Amino acid sequence: MPDQTAPFRPDIPPLPEEVRRHLAPSGVLRAGINLSNFLLVSGRTPDGGPAGVSPDMARAIADHLGLELRYVTYPDPGALADAASRDEWDIALVGAEPQRAQVIAFTHAYTEIEATYLVPVGSRIRSIVEVDAQGIRIAVTHRTAYDLWLERNIRQAELVRTPTIDAARAVFLEEGLDVLAGLRPRLLADAASIPGARILEGRFMAVQQAVGTPRAKEPAIGYLSEFVRAARESGFVADLIRQHGVQGLNVAQPNHHDNQCARS
């Protein structure tokens, strides 16, 4: 686990006190956490709280602001995004997508995760570009960042949405679908347990995990963006990934972010 005795102290301008009070008027920073991302929330604390790269990023932000921290957990990213307009959290750690950017202001990404496709034994599909074709059915977890990407980009194939990652795998197998979409680390595990299944080379997108704040608290996004940049460039994010032993989670490349998401 990360060393909590050595807090991250980036050399960035402090958040103005007026904006700090607007961001967290109670003196407690409420951090929205998506529990369904197994790469970013990879365990639990002794008291049952979330543990992993995302909770530690939230902790580092709260520490730098001199605020107490309270995690507000959600079962999936859709539920977290829905809460943005209900004043349930002050910051959230979630994939940045244009649909979510309507209600959430995002920083650049701090980590990224490849999303790709798995096909069953005997499939004639050999490349990612062949997936979007008439008659192809794709199993995908509803309202994940990669589902939102597919919603924007798939023109001919049919998306068969399920509420959870496990349900997407189940419907792929039980209904004999053509493709299973998902994060590469999870698909690698699925491929190992499905005889003859294979993962297509490359990726159709990379989920950009960022820090967001509700549009009502947008004056804080400049500070949050600088914090994320410093965390990424200093090696802090890489340290968190290594300390939590996460495979398949990468430090985001500088400025590798969908411009429609971050400062729109």
Coordinates of N, CA and C in Angstrom, one line a residue, residues 33-37 74-83 89 93-95 100 104 141-146 148 163 209:
I33 N -16.3 8.2 -6.0 CA -15.4 7.0 -6.4 C -16.3 6.0 -7.1
N34 N -15.9 5.5 -8.3 CA -16.6 4.5 -9.0 C -16.0 3.1 -8.6
L35 N -16.8 2.3 -7.9 CA -16.3 1.1 -7.3 C -16.2 0.0 -8.4
S36 N -16.8 0.2 -9.6 CA -16.8 -0.9 -10.5 C -15.5 -1.0 -11.3
N37 N -14.6 0.0 -11.3 CA -13.4 0.0 -12.0 C -12.3 -0.7 -11.1
Y74 N -20.0 4.9 -5.5 CA -21.1 4.6 -6.5 C -20.8 3.2 -7.1
P75 N -21.8 2.4 -7.4 CA -21.6 1.1 -8.0 C -21.1 1.1 -9.4
D76 N -21.3 2.2 -10.1 CA -20.8 2.3 -11.5 C -20.7 3.7 -11.9
P77 N -20.0 4.0 -13.0 CA -19.7 5.4 -13.4 C -20.9 6.2 -13.8
G78 N -22.0 5.5 -14.3 CA -23.2 6.2 -14.7 C -23.9 6.8 -13.5
A79 N -23.9 6.0 -12.4 CA -24.5 6.5 -11.2 C -23.7 7.7 -10.6
L80 N -22.4 7.6 -10.7 CA -21.6 8.7 -10.2 C -21.8 10.0 -11.1
A81 N -21.9 9.8 -12.4 CA -22.1 11.0 -13.2 C -23.5 11.6 -13.0
D82 N -24.5 10.8 -12.8 CA -25.8 11.2 -12.5 C -25.9 12.1 -11.3
A83 N -25.0 11.9 -10.3 CA -25.0 12.6 -9.0 C -24.4 14.0 -9.1
W89 N -21.1 15.2 -4.4 CA -19.7 15.1 -4.4 C -19.1 16.4 -4.9
L93 N -13.4 10.9 -9.5 CA -12.4 10.3 -10.3 C -13.0 9.3 -11.2
V94 N -13.1 9.6 -12.5 CA -13.9 8.9 -13.4 C -13.4 9.1 -14.8
G95 N -13.8 8.2 -15.8 CA -13.4 8.4 -17.1 C -14.0 9.7 -17.7
R100 N -20.5 13.0 -20.4 CA -20.4 13.4 -19.0 C -19.9 14.8 -18.9
I104 N -20.0 17.8 -16.0 CA -18.8 17.7 -15.2 C -17.6 18.4 -16.0
T141 N -20.7 -3.3 -21.3 CA -21.3 -2.8 -20.0 C -21.8 -1.4 -20.1
H142 N -23.1 -1.2 -19.8 CA -23.8 0.0 -20.0 C -23.2 1.2 -19.2
R143 N -23.0 2.3 -19.9 CA -22.5 3.6 -19.4 C -21.1 3.6 -18.9
T144 N -20.3 2.6 -19.2 CA -18.9 2.7 -19.0 C -18.3 3.7 -20.0
A145 N -17.1 4.2 -19.8 CA -16.5 5.1 -20.8 C -16.4 4.5 -22.2
Y146 N -16.1 3.2 -22.2 CA -15.9 2.6 -23.6 C -17.3 2.4 -24.2
L148 N -19.8 4.6 -23.9 CA -20.1 5.9 -24.4 C -19.4 6.2 -25.7
P163 N -25.9 -4.5 -17.3 CA -25.6 -3.6 -16.2 C -24.2 -3.7 -15.6
Q209 N -8.9 8.4 -17.6 CA -9.3 8.5 -16.2 C -8.8 9.9 -15.7

